[in-house]
Amino acid sequence: MKRIVFILALTLCLHPHAVSAQTPAPKPPPSTLKGVLLEQLHTTHDVKDWFVPGNIAVEGLTAEQARWTDGKGNHSVGQLTYHLVFWNKEMLAKFKDEKVKTFSGNNDETFNNFNAEQWSALVKEFNQGMTDWEKAVEAADDKTLAKGASLIAHIGTHNAYHIGQIIFVRKEQGSWNPEKGVK
C-alpha cells in the first residue's frame, strides 16, 4: 500500500498537469465595463454561475404550474416572469432612447396581467428580451455604456432577485429539480 501511495505521489509531482488537465482553468473576470455588464446580463439569462440563470429557472413548466400560487399572496412563476419581461422591455427602450409605453405607475399591473395561456410565448419573450439586452450592450459605445451602466446593473440585480423568487416558488410547488443548481 505504501508503495502505491509513493508511486501516485511521485507521478503527480512529475506530472502536475495530470490532475489539472481535467479541471478547466477558472475564467478570468471581465476587465471592461462592457464585459462586466454583459457578464451580469448573461448570468441572469443563460449562463449558470453563482446562481441559476433565468432560462433554466423557467424551463420545463407547464402553463398550469406557471399559474400556481401558494395561496398566501405570493406571486406565481408566471406573474414573476411577466413582471421581468415588462421591466426588461421598458428599460431596454429607455436605454436605447426609444419611446416607452405609457405606464400607469401601478406596479401590480406588471405582475397581474399574466394568464396561463400565454406561458409558452412569455418564456420565449423573456429569452428574446434578455438576448436583445445583451445585443444592445454589445453594440453600445463606451459613452452610451457609461451613461447607462447604473440602469443595466439594476436590471441585472432586479432579474437576479426575481429569479431567486421563481426558484423558491418552484421549490414550494415541488416542480424544481435540484439537479439544475439549487438543492
Short mmCIF file of N, CA and C in Angstrom, two decimals:
data_model
loop_
_atom_site.label_atom_id
_atom_site.label_comp_id
_atom_site.label_asym_id
_atom_site.label_seq_id
_atom_site.Cartn_x
_atom_site.Cartn_y
_atom_site.Cartn_z
N MET A 1 0.83 -1.19 0.00
CA MET A 1 0.00 0.00 0.00
C MET A 1 0.87 1.25 0.00
N LYS A 2 1.94 1.24 0.85
CA LYS A 2 2.83 2.40 0.89
C LYS A 2 3.48 2.64 -0.46
N ARG A 3 3.78 1.55 -1.14
CA ARG A 3 4.42 1.65 -2.44
C ARG A 3 3.47 2.31 -3.46
N ILE A 4 2.18 1.96 -3.42
CA ILE A 4 1.19 2.56 -4.33
C ILE A 4 1.05 4.04 -4.06
N VAL A 5 0.96 4.44 -2.80
CA VAL A 5 0.84 5.85 -2.43
C VAL A 5 2.08 6.61 -2.90
N PHE A 6 3.27 6.00 -2.69
CA PHE A 6 4.51 6.64 -3.10
C PHE A 6 4.53 6.85 -4.63
N ILE A 7 4.14 5.83 -5.37
CA ILE A 7 4.15 5.92 -6.84
C ILE A 7 3.14 6.97 -7.32
N LEU A 8 1.98 7.00 -6.69
CA LEU A 8 0.97 8.01 -7.05
C LEU A 8 1.49 9.41 -6.77
N ALA A 9 2.07 9.61 -5.60
CA ALA A 9 2.61 10.93 -5.24
C ALA A 9 3.72 11.33 -6.19
N LEU A 10 4.61 10.41 -6.51
CA LEU A 10 5.71 10.68 -7.42
C LEU A 10 5.17 11.04 -8.81
N THR A 11 4.16 10.31 -9.27
CA THR A 11 3.56 10.58 -10.57
C THR A 11 2.97 11.99 -10.61
N LEU A 12 2.28 12.37 -9.56
CA LEU A 12 1.68 13.71 -9.52
C LEU A 12 2.74 14.79 -9.47
N CYS A 13 3.83 14.54 -8.77
CA CYS A 13 4.92 15.53 -8.70
C CYS A 13 5.59 15.68 -10.06
N LEU A 14 5.80 14.57 -10.73
CA LEU A 14 6.47 14.62 -12.02
C LEU A 14 5.55 15.09 -13.14
N HIS A 15 4.28 14.88 -12.97
CA HIS A 15 3.29 15.28 -13.99
C HIS A 15 2.19 16.12 -13.35
N PRO A 16 2.51 17.38 -12.98
CA PRO A 16 1.50 18.21 -12.31
C PRO A 16 0.27 18.48 -13.16
N HIS A 17 0.40 18.37 -14.46
CA HIS A 17 -0.76 18.64 -15.32
C HIS A 17 -1.71 17.45 -15.42
N ALA A 18 -1.33 16.33 -14.86
CA ALA A 18 -2.17 15.14 -14.93
C ALA A 18 -3.51 15.37 -14.26
N VAL A 19 -3.53 16.10 -13.17
CA VAL A 19 -4.78 16.37 -12.47
C VAL A 19 -5.44 17.61 -13.04
N SER A 20 -4.69 18.68 -13.26
CA SER A 20 -5.28 19.94 -13.71
C SER A 20 -5.77 19.89 -15.14
N ALA A 21 -5.31 18.93 -15.93
CA ALA A 21 -5.75 18.84 -17.32
C ALA A 21 -7.24 18.55 -17.42
N GLN A 22 -7.81 17.93 -16.40
CA GLN A 22 -9.22 17.60 -16.43
C GLN A 22 -10.09 18.72 -15.85
N THR A 23 -9.50 19.63 -15.11
CA THR A 23 -10.23 20.72 -14.48
C THR A 23 -10.00 21.98 -15.30
N PRO A 24 -11.04 22.56 -15.85
CA PRO A 24 -10.84 23.77 -16.65
C PRO A 24 -10.33 24.92 -15.77
N ALA A 25 -9.48 25.72 -16.34
CA ALA A 25 -8.96 26.88 -15.62
C ALA A 25 -10.11 27.85 -15.39
N PRO A 26 -10.12 28.51 -14.23
CA PRO A 26 -11.20 29.48 -13.98
C PRO A 26 -11.14 30.60 -15.01
N LYS A 27 -12.31 31.03 -15.42
CA LYS A 27 -12.41 32.11 -16.39
C LYS A 27 -12.02 33.42 -15.70
N PRO A 28 -11.13 34.19 -16.31
CA PRO A 28 -10.77 35.46 -15.67
C PRO A 28 -11.96 36.41 -15.67
N PRO A 29 -12.06 37.26 -14.67
CA PRO A 29 -13.18 38.21 -14.64
C PRO A 29 -13.05 39.22 -15.78
N PRO A 30 -14.18 39.76 -16.22
CA PRO A 30 -14.11 40.75 -17.29
C PRO A 30 -13.33 41.98 -16.83
N SER A 31 -12.66 42.61 -17.78
CA SER A 31 -11.81 43.75 -17.42
C SER A 31 -12.32 45.08 -17.96
N THR A 32 -13.47 45.05 -18.60
CA THR A 32 -14.05 46.30 -19.11
C THR A 32 -15.47 46.45 -18.58
N LEU A 33 -15.97 47.67 -18.62
CA LEU A 33 -17.35 47.91 -18.20
C LEU A 33 -18.30 47.08 -19.05
N LYS A 34 -18.09 47.04 -20.35
CA LYS A 34 -18.95 46.26 -21.24
C LYS A 34 -18.91 44.79 -20.83
N GLY A 35 -17.73 44.28 -20.53
CA GLY A 35 -17.58 42.88 -20.13
C GLY A 35 -18.32 42.57 -18.85
N VAL A 36 -18.23 43.47 -17.87
CA VAL A 36 -18.91 43.27 -16.58
C VAL A 36 -20.43 43.27 -16.78
N LEU A 37 -20.92 44.23 -17.55
CA LEU A 37 -22.37 44.33 -17.76
C LEU A 37 -22.89 43.14 -18.55
N LEU A 38 -22.15 42.70 -19.56
CA LEU A 38 -22.57 41.52 -20.32
C LEU A 38 -22.55 40.28 -19.45
N GLU A 39 -21.54 40.15 -18.61
CA GLU A 39 -21.48 39.00 -17.71
C GLU A 39 -22.70 38.99 -16.79
N GLN A 40 -23.05 40.16 -16.26
CA GLN A 40 -24.21 40.23 -15.37
C GLN A 40 -25.50 39.89 -16.11
N LEU A 41 -25.66 40.38 -17.32
CA LEU A 41 -26.86 40.06 -18.09
C LEU A 41 -26.92 38.57 -18.40
N HIS A 42 -25.80 38.01 -18.83
CA HIS A 42 -25.80 36.58 -19.16
C HIS A 42 -26.05 35.69 -17.94
N THR A 43 -25.52 36.06 -16.80
CA THR A 43 -25.73 35.20 -15.62
C THR A 43 -27.17 35.27 -15.12
N THR A 44 -27.91 36.28 -15.54
CA THR A 44 -29.33 36.31 -15.20
C THR A 44 -30.18 35.82 -16.37
N HIS A 45 -29.53 35.39 -17.42
CA HIS A 45 -30.25 34.89 -18.58
C HIS A 45 -29.91 33.44 -18.90
N ASP A 46 -28.66 33.20 -19.33
CA ASP A 46 -28.35 31.89 -19.91
C ASP A 46 -26.99 31.30 -19.54
N VAL A 47 -26.32 31.86 -18.55
CA VAL A 47 -25.04 31.32 -18.10
C VAL A 47 -25.13 31.03 -16.61
N LYS A 48 -24.97 29.77 -16.27
CA LYS A 48 -25.00 29.36 -14.87
C LYS A 48 -23.69 29.77 -14.21
N ASP A 49 -23.78 30.52 -13.13
CA ASP A 49 -22.59 31.00 -12.44
C ASP A 49 -22.83 30.87 -10.94
N TRP A 50 -23.00 31.96 -10.25
CA TRP A 50 -23.24 31.91 -8.80
C TRP A 50 -24.64 31.43 -8.48
N PHE A 51 -25.55 31.56 -9.41
CA PHE A 51 -26.93 31.16 -9.21
C PHE A 51 -27.51 30.68 -10.54
N VAL A 52 -28.68 30.12 -10.47
CA VAL A 52 -29.36 29.59 -11.65
C VAL A 52 -29.81 30.75 -12.54
N PRO A 53 -29.52 30.70 -13.84
CA PRO A 53 -29.98 31.77 -14.72
C PRO A 53 -31.47 31.64 -15.04
N GLY A 54 -32.03 32.71 -15.55
CA GLY A 54 -33.46 32.78 -15.83
C GLY A 54 -33.98 31.72 -16.77
N ASN A 55 -33.22 31.41 -17.83
CA ASN A 55 -33.73 30.43 -18.79
C ASN A 55 -33.90 29.05 -18.14
N ILE A 56 -33.03 28.69 -17.22
CA ILE A 56 -33.19 27.41 -16.51
C ILE A 56 -34.31 27.52 -15.47
N ALA A 57 -34.42 28.66 -14.84
CA ALA A 57 -35.44 28.85 -13.80
C ALA A 57 -36.85 28.66 -14.34
N VAL A 58 -37.09 29.05 -15.59
CA VAL A 58 -38.45 28.97 -16.14
C VAL A 58 -38.68 27.77 -17.05
N GLU A 59 -37.64 27.03 -17.37
CA GLU A 59 -37.82 25.93 -18.33
C GLU A 59 -38.56 24.75 -17.72
N GLY A 60 -39.30 24.06 -18.58
CA GLY A 60 -39.93 22.81 -18.19
C GLY A 60 -41.21 22.93 -17.40
N LEU A 61 -41.75 24.12 -17.24
CA LEU A 61 -43.01 24.29 -16.52
C LEU A 61 -44.18 24.25 -17.48
N THR A 62 -45.25 23.64 -17.03
CA THR A 62 -46.50 23.72 -17.79
C THR A 62 -47.16 25.06 -17.48
N ALA A 63 -48.12 25.42 -18.28
CA ALA A 63 -48.86 26.66 -18.04
C ALA A 63 -49.55 26.61 -16.68
N GLU A 64 -50.08 25.46 -16.33
CA GLU A 64 -50.75 25.32 -15.03
C GLU A 64 -49.76 25.50 -13.88
N GLN A 65 -48.58 24.94 -14.01
CA GLN A 65 -47.56 25.12 -12.97
C GLN A 65 -47.13 26.58 -12.89
N ALA A 66 -47.03 27.25 -14.03
CA ALA A 66 -46.64 28.66 -14.04
C ALA A 66 -47.69 29.53 -13.36
N ARG A 67 -48.93 29.09 -13.35
CA ARG A 67 -50.04 29.84 -12.75
C ARG A 67 -50.15 29.61 -11.24
N TRP A 68 -49.57 28.55 -10.72
CA TRP A 68 -49.72 28.13 -9.33
C TRP A 68 -49.20 29.19 -8.35
N THR A 69 -49.99 29.43 -7.30
CA THR A 69 -49.53 30.26 -6.18
C THR A 69 -49.70 29.48 -4.89
N ASP A 70 -49.04 29.96 -3.85
CA ASP A 70 -49.10 29.27 -2.56
C ASP A 70 -50.33 29.64 -1.74
N GLY A 71 -51.16 30.54 -2.26
CA GLY A 71 -52.37 30.95 -1.55
C GLY A 71 -52.11 31.94 -0.42
N LYS A 72 -50.90 32.42 -0.30
CA LYS A 72 -50.54 33.36 0.77
C LYS A 72 -50.28 34.76 0.23
N GLY A 73 -50.66 35.00 -1.01
CA GLY A 73 -50.46 36.32 -1.60
C GLY A 73 -49.16 36.48 -2.36
N ASN A 74 -48.35 35.43 -2.45
CA ASN A 74 -47.11 35.50 -3.21
C ASN A 74 -47.39 35.28 -4.69
N HIS A 75 -46.51 35.80 -5.52
CA HIS A 75 -46.71 35.70 -6.97
C HIS A 75 -46.40 34.31 -7.49
N SER A 76 -47.00 34.00 -8.62
CA SER A 76 -46.71 32.76 -9.33
C SER A 76 -45.45 32.96 -10.18
N VAL A 77 -44.91 31.86 -10.69
CA VAL A 77 -43.77 31.94 -11.61
C VAL A 77 -44.18 32.74 -12.85
N GLY A 78 -45.38 32.52 -13.33
CA GLY A 78 -45.86 33.27 -14.50
C GLY A 78 -45.92 34.77 -14.24
N GLN A 79 -46.43 35.14 -13.07
CA GLN A 79 -46.51 36.57 -12.73
C GLN A 79 -45.11 37.18 -12.62
N LEU A 80 -44.21 36.47 -12.00
CA LEU A 80 -42.84 36.97 -11.84
C LEU A 80 -42.16 37.11 -13.21
N THR A 81 -42.37 36.15 -14.08
CA THR A 81 -41.78 36.20 -15.42
C THR A 81 -42.40 37.35 -16.22
N TYR A 82 -43.71 37.51 -16.12
CA TYR A 82 -44.39 38.62 -16.80
C TYR A 82 -43.80 39.96 -16.35
N HIS A 83 -43.59 40.10 -15.05
CA HIS A 83 -43.01 41.30 -14.46
C HIS A 83 -41.61 41.55 -15.03
N LEU A 84 -40.79 40.51 -15.10
CA LEU A 84 -39.44 40.67 -15.65
C LEU A 84 -39.49 41.08 -17.11
N VAL A 85 -40.35 40.45 -17.89
CA VAL A 85 -40.47 40.80 -19.30
C VAL A 85 -40.89 42.26 -19.44
N PHE A 86 -41.86 42.67 -18.65
CA PHE A 86 -42.34 44.06 -18.72
C PHE A 86 -41.20 45.04 -18.47
N TRP A 87 -40.50 44.88 -17.34
CA TRP A 87 -39.47 45.85 -16.98
C TRP A 87 -38.22 45.74 -17.85
N ASN A 88 -37.87 44.54 -18.29
CA ASN A 88 -36.72 44.42 -19.20
C ASN A 88 -36.99 45.15 -20.50
N LYS A 89 -38.21 45.05 -21.03
CA LYS A 89 -38.59 45.75 -22.26
C LYS A 89 -38.59 47.26 -22.06
N GLU A 90 -39.23 47.68 -20.96
CA GLU A 90 -39.34 49.11 -20.68
C GLU A 90 -37.95 49.76 -20.56
N MET A 91 -37.09 49.12 -19.79
CA MET A 91 -35.78 49.70 -19.53
C MET A 91 -34.87 49.60 -20.75
N LEU A 92 -35.04 48.58 -21.58
CA LEU A 92 -34.26 48.49 -22.82
C LEU A 92 -34.65 49.64 -23.75
N ALA A 93 -35.94 49.91 -23.85
CA ALA A 93 -36.39 51.04 -24.67
C ALA A 93 -35.79 52.34 -24.14
N LYS A 94 -35.77 52.50 -22.84
CA LYS A 94 -35.17 53.71 -22.23
C LYS A 94 -33.68 53.77 -22.56
N PHE A 95 -32.97 52.66 -22.41
CA PHE A 95 -31.54 52.62 -22.71
C PHE A 95 -31.27 53.00 -24.16
N LYS A 96 -32.13 52.56 -25.05
CA LYS A 96 -31.95 52.82 -26.48
C LYS A 96 -32.56 54.16 -26.90
N ASP A 97 -33.02 54.94 -25.93
CA ASP A 97 -33.67 56.23 -26.20
C ASP A 97 -34.87 56.09 -27.13
N GLU A 98 -35.61 55.00 -26.96
CA GLU A 98 -36.84 54.79 -27.71
C GLU A 98 -38.02 55.23 -26.86
N LYS A 99 -39.12 55.46 -27.52
CA LYS A 99 -40.33 55.84 -26.79
C LYS A 99 -40.81 54.66 -25.94
N VAL A 100 -41.10 54.94 -24.69
CA VAL A 100 -41.60 53.91 -23.78
C VAL A 100 -43.12 53.98 -23.76
N LYS A 101 -43.73 52.82 -23.56
CA LYS A 101 -45.19 52.77 -23.47
C LYS A 101 -45.67 53.61 -22.30
N THR A 102 -46.87 54.09 -22.39
CA THR A 102 -47.46 54.80 -21.28
C THR A 102 -47.73 53.80 -20.16
N PHE A 103 -47.24 54.12 -18.99
CA PHE A 103 -47.38 53.24 -17.84
C PHE A 103 -48.12 53.98 -16.75
N SER A 104 -49.12 53.34 -16.18
CA SER A 104 -49.96 53.98 -15.16
C SER A 104 -49.21 54.25 -13.87
N GLY A 105 -48.10 53.54 -13.66
CA GLY A 105 -47.37 53.68 -12.40
C GLY A 105 -47.76 52.64 -11.38
N ASN A 106 -48.77 51.83 -11.69
CA ASN A 106 -49.22 50.79 -10.77
C ASN A 106 -48.42 49.51 -11.06
N ASN A 107 -47.42 49.24 -10.23
CA ASN A 107 -46.54 48.09 -10.45
C ASN A 107 -47.29 46.77 -10.38
N ASP A 108 -48.45 46.72 -9.71
CA ASP A 108 -49.24 45.48 -9.67
C ASP A 108 -49.61 45.02 -11.08
N GLU A 109 -49.82 45.98 -11.98
CA GLU A 109 -50.16 45.63 -13.37
C GLU A 109 -49.04 44.82 -14.03
N THR A 110 -47.80 45.04 -13.60
CA THR A 110 -46.68 44.35 -14.22
C THR A 110 -46.58 42.90 -13.76
N PHE A 111 -47.38 42.52 -12.80
CA PHE A 111 -47.46 41.14 -12.35
C PHE A 111 -48.79 40.51 -12.77
N ASN A 112 -49.86 41.26 -12.58
CA ASN A 112 -51.21 40.69 -12.62
C ASN A 112 -51.83 40.56 -14.00
N ASN A 113 -51.13 41.00 -15.04
CA ASN A 113 -51.68 40.83 -16.38
C ASN A 113 -51.29 39.49 -17.00
N PHE A 114 -50.70 38.61 -16.21
CA PHE A 114 -50.32 37.29 -16.69
C PHE A 114 -51.54 36.38 -16.73
N ASN A 115 -51.62 35.56 -17.80
CA ASN A 115 -52.58 34.47 -17.81
C ASN A 115 -51.88 33.23 -18.36
N ALA A 116 -52.31 32.08 -17.90
CA ALA A 116 -51.62 30.83 -18.20
C ALA A 116 -51.54 30.52 -19.69
N GLU A 117 -52.50 31.00 -20.47
CA GLU A 117 -52.50 30.72 -21.91
C GLU A 117 -51.29 31.32 -22.61
N GLN A 118 -50.69 32.33 -22.03
CA GLN A 118 -49.56 33.00 -22.67
C GLN A 118 -48.21 32.45 -22.20
N TRP A 119 -48.19 31.42 -21.38
CA TRP A 119 -46.95 30.96 -20.76
C TRP A 119 -45.84 30.64 -21.76
N SER A 120 -46.10 29.81 -22.74
CA SER A 120 -45.05 29.44 -23.71
C SER A 120 -44.50 30.66 -24.42
N ALA A 121 -45.37 31.53 -24.85
CA ALA A 121 -44.93 32.76 -25.52
C ALA A 121 -44.15 33.66 -24.58
N LEU A 122 -44.55 33.68 -23.33
CA LEU A 122 -43.87 34.52 -22.34
C LEU A 122 -42.44 34.05 -22.09
N VAL A 123 -42.24 32.74 -22.03
CA VAL A 123 -40.89 32.20 -21.85
C VAL A 123 -40.01 32.62 -23.03
N LYS A 124 -40.54 32.53 -24.24
CA LYS A 124 -39.79 32.95 -25.42
C LYS A 124 -39.51 34.45 -25.37
N GLU A 125 -40.50 35.20 -24.92
CA GLU A 125 -40.35 36.66 -24.82
C GLU A 125 -39.29 37.03 -23.79
N PHE A 126 -39.24 36.30 -22.67
CA PHE A 126 -38.21 36.54 -21.66
C PHE A 126 -36.83 36.32 -22.28
N ASN A 127 -36.63 35.18 -22.93
CA ASN A 127 -35.34 34.87 -23.54
C ASN A 127 -34.97 35.87 -24.63
N GLN A 128 -35.94 36.25 -25.46
CA GLN A 128 -35.66 37.23 -26.52
C GLN A 128 -35.32 38.58 -25.93
N GLY A 129 -36.04 39.00 -24.90
CA GLY A 129 -35.76 40.28 -24.26
C GLY A 129 -34.35 40.33 -23.67
N MET A 130 -33.94 39.23 -23.06
CA MET A 130 -32.59 39.18 -22.50
C MET A 130 -31.55 39.19 -23.62
N THR A 131 -31.81 38.47 -24.69
CA THR A 131 -30.90 38.48 -25.84
C THR A 131 -30.82 39.89 -26.43
N ASP A 132 -31.95 40.58 -26.49
CA ASP A 132 -31.96 41.95 -27.00
C ASP A 132 -31.12 42.87 -26.12
N TRP A 133 -31.21 42.70 -24.81
CA TRP A 133 -30.37 43.47 -23.89
C TRP A 133 -28.89 43.20 -24.16
N GLU A 134 -28.54 41.93 -24.27
CA GLU A 134 -27.13 41.56 -24.50
C GLU A 134 -26.61 42.17 -25.80
N LYS A 135 -27.42 42.11 -26.84
CA LYS A 135 -27.02 42.67 -28.13
C LYS A 135 -26.87 44.19 -28.05
N ALA A 136 -27.76 44.84 -27.32
CA ALA A 136 -27.70 46.30 -27.18
C ALA A 136 -26.43 46.71 -26.43
N VAL A 137 -26.09 45.99 -25.39
CA VAL A 137 -24.87 46.31 -24.64
C VAL A 137 -23.64 46.03 -25.49
N GLU A 138 -23.66 44.92 -26.19
CA GLU A 138 -22.53 44.56 -27.06
C GLU A 138 -22.30 45.64 -28.12
N ALA A 139 -23.36 46.20 -28.66
CA ALA A 139 -23.26 47.18 -29.73
C ALA A 139 -23.01 48.61 -29.23
N ALA A 140 -23.19 48.85 -27.95
CA ALA A 140 -23.08 50.21 -27.41
C ALA A 140 -21.63 50.68 -27.36
N ASP A 141 -21.45 51.97 -27.59
CA ASP A 141 -20.12 52.55 -27.45
C ASP A 141 -19.85 52.86 -25.97
N ASP A 142 -18.64 53.22 -25.66
CA ASP A 142 -18.25 53.45 -24.26
C ASP A 142 -19.05 54.57 -23.59
N LYS A 143 -19.34 55.62 -24.33
CA LYS A 143 -20.09 56.75 -23.76
C LYS A 143 -21.51 56.31 -23.39
N THR A 144 -22.15 55.57 -24.28
CA THR A 144 -23.51 55.07 -24.03
C THR A 144 -23.51 54.11 -22.85
N LEU A 145 -22.51 53.24 -22.78
CA LEU A 145 -22.42 52.31 -21.65
C LEU A 145 -22.21 53.03 -20.33
N ALA A 146 -21.35 54.02 -20.33
CA ALA A 146 -21.10 54.77 -19.09
C ALA A 146 -22.38 55.45 -18.62
N LYS A 147 -23.12 56.02 -19.57
CA LYS A 147 -24.39 56.69 -19.24
C LYS A 147 -25.42 55.69 -18.72
N GLY A 148 -25.47 54.48 -19.29
CA GLY A 148 -26.49 53.50 -18.93
C GLY A 148 -26.05 52.44 -17.95
N ALA A 149 -24.82 52.49 -17.47
CA ALA A 149 -24.28 51.42 -16.63
C ALA A 149 -25.12 51.16 -15.38
N SER A 150 -25.54 52.20 -14.70
CA SER A 150 -26.34 52.01 -13.49
C SER A 150 -27.67 51.34 -13.81
N LEU A 151 -28.31 51.76 -14.88
CA LEU A 151 -29.57 51.15 -15.31
C LEU A 151 -29.37 49.66 -15.61
N ILE A 152 -28.32 49.34 -16.35
CA ILE A 152 -28.06 47.95 -16.72
C ILE A 152 -27.75 47.12 -15.47
N ALA A 153 -26.97 47.67 -14.57
CA ALA A 153 -26.66 46.96 -13.33
C ALA A 153 -27.93 46.71 -12.52
N HIS A 154 -28.83 47.68 -12.48
CA HIS A 154 -30.09 47.49 -11.77
C HIS A 154 -30.96 46.42 -12.44
N ILE A 155 -30.93 46.37 -13.77
CA ILE A 155 -31.67 45.31 -14.49
C ILE A 155 -31.14 43.95 -14.05
N GLY A 156 -29.82 43.81 -14.02
CA GLY A 156 -29.24 42.54 -13.59
C GLY A 156 -29.63 42.17 -12.17
N THR A 157 -29.58 43.14 -11.26
CA THR A 157 -29.95 42.89 -9.87
C THR A 157 -31.42 42.55 -9.75
N HIS A 158 -32.26 43.28 -10.46
CA HIS A 158 -33.70 43.05 -10.45
C HIS A 158 -34.01 41.65 -10.97
N ASN A 159 -33.38 41.27 -12.07
CA ASN A 159 -33.58 39.93 -12.62
C ASN A 159 -33.14 38.86 -11.63
N ALA A 160 -31.97 39.04 -11.03
CA ALA A 160 -31.46 38.04 -10.08
C ALA A 160 -32.42 37.88 -8.90
N TYR A 161 -32.94 38.98 -8.40
CA TYR A 161 -33.87 38.94 -7.26
C TYR A 161 -35.10 38.10 -7.60
N HIS A 162 -35.72 38.40 -8.74
CA HIS A 162 -36.95 37.70 -9.10
C HIS A 162 -36.69 36.26 -9.57
N ILE A 163 -35.53 36.00 -10.14
CA ILE A 163 -35.19 34.62 -10.50
C ILE A 163 -35.09 33.79 -9.22
N GLY A 164 -34.52 34.37 -8.17
CA GLY A 164 -34.49 33.69 -6.87
C GLY A 164 -35.90 33.38 -6.38
N GLN A 165 -36.81 34.32 -6.55
CA GLN A 165 -38.20 34.08 -6.17
C GLN A 165 -38.82 32.96 -7.00
N ILE A 166 -38.51 32.93 -8.29
CA ILE A 166 -39.04 31.89 -9.16
C ILE A 166 -38.58 30.52 -8.67
N ILE A 167 -37.31 30.40 -8.34
CA ILE A 167 -36.80 29.12 -7.84
C ILE A 167 -37.50 28.76 -6.53
N PHE A 168 -37.68 29.73 -5.65
CA PHE A 168 -38.35 29.48 -4.37
C PHE A 168 -39.79 28.99 -4.59
N VAL A 169 -40.52 29.65 -5.48
CA VAL A 169 -41.90 29.24 -5.77
C VAL A 169 -41.90 27.81 -6.32
N ARG A 170 -40.99 27.53 -7.22
CA ARG A 170 -40.93 26.17 -7.78
C ARG A 170 -40.59 25.14 -6.71
N LYS A 171 -39.73 25.49 -5.78
CA LYS A 171 -39.41 24.56 -4.69
C LYS A 171 -40.64 24.33 -3.81
N GLU A 172 -41.35 25.39 -3.51
CA GLU A 172 -42.58 25.29 -2.71
C GLU A 172 -43.62 24.43 -3.42
N GLN A 173 -43.69 24.60 -4.71
CA GLN A 173 -44.65 23.88 -5.54
C GLN A 173 -44.25 22.42 -5.75
N GLY A 174 -42.98 22.14 -5.62
CA GLY A 174 -42.49 20.78 -5.88
C GLY A 174 -42.14 20.55 -7.34
N SER A 175 -41.99 21.62 -8.13
CA SER A 175 -41.69 21.47 -9.55
C SER A 175 -40.23 21.77 -9.87
N TRP A 176 -39.42 21.98 -8.84
CA TRP A 176 -38.00 22.29 -9.07
C TRP A 176 -37.15 21.03 -8.98
N ASN A 177 -36.28 20.84 -9.96
CA ASN A 177 -35.33 19.73 -9.96
C ASN A 177 -34.02 20.26 -9.37
N PRO A 178 -33.63 19.81 -8.18
CA PRO A 178 -32.41 20.33 -7.54
C PRO A 178 -31.14 20.05 -8.32
N GLU A 179 -31.20 19.13 -9.27
CA GLU A 179 -30.03 18.86 -10.11
C GLU A 179 -29.73 20.04 -11.04
N LYS A 180 -30.66 20.96 -11.14
CA LYS A 180 -30.45 22.13 -12.00
C LYS A 180 -29.70 23.23 -11.30
N GLY A 181 -29.35 23.03 -10.02
CA GLY A 181 -28.46 24.01 -9.41
C GLY A 181 -28.76 24.44 -7.99
N VAL A 182 -29.95 24.32 -7.52
CA VAL A 182 -30.27 24.75 -6.17
C VAL A 182 -30.86 23.57 -5.44
N LYS A 183 -30.21 23.16 -4.40
CA LYS A 183 -30.68 21.97 -3.65
C LYS A 183 -31.83 22.34 -2.73
#
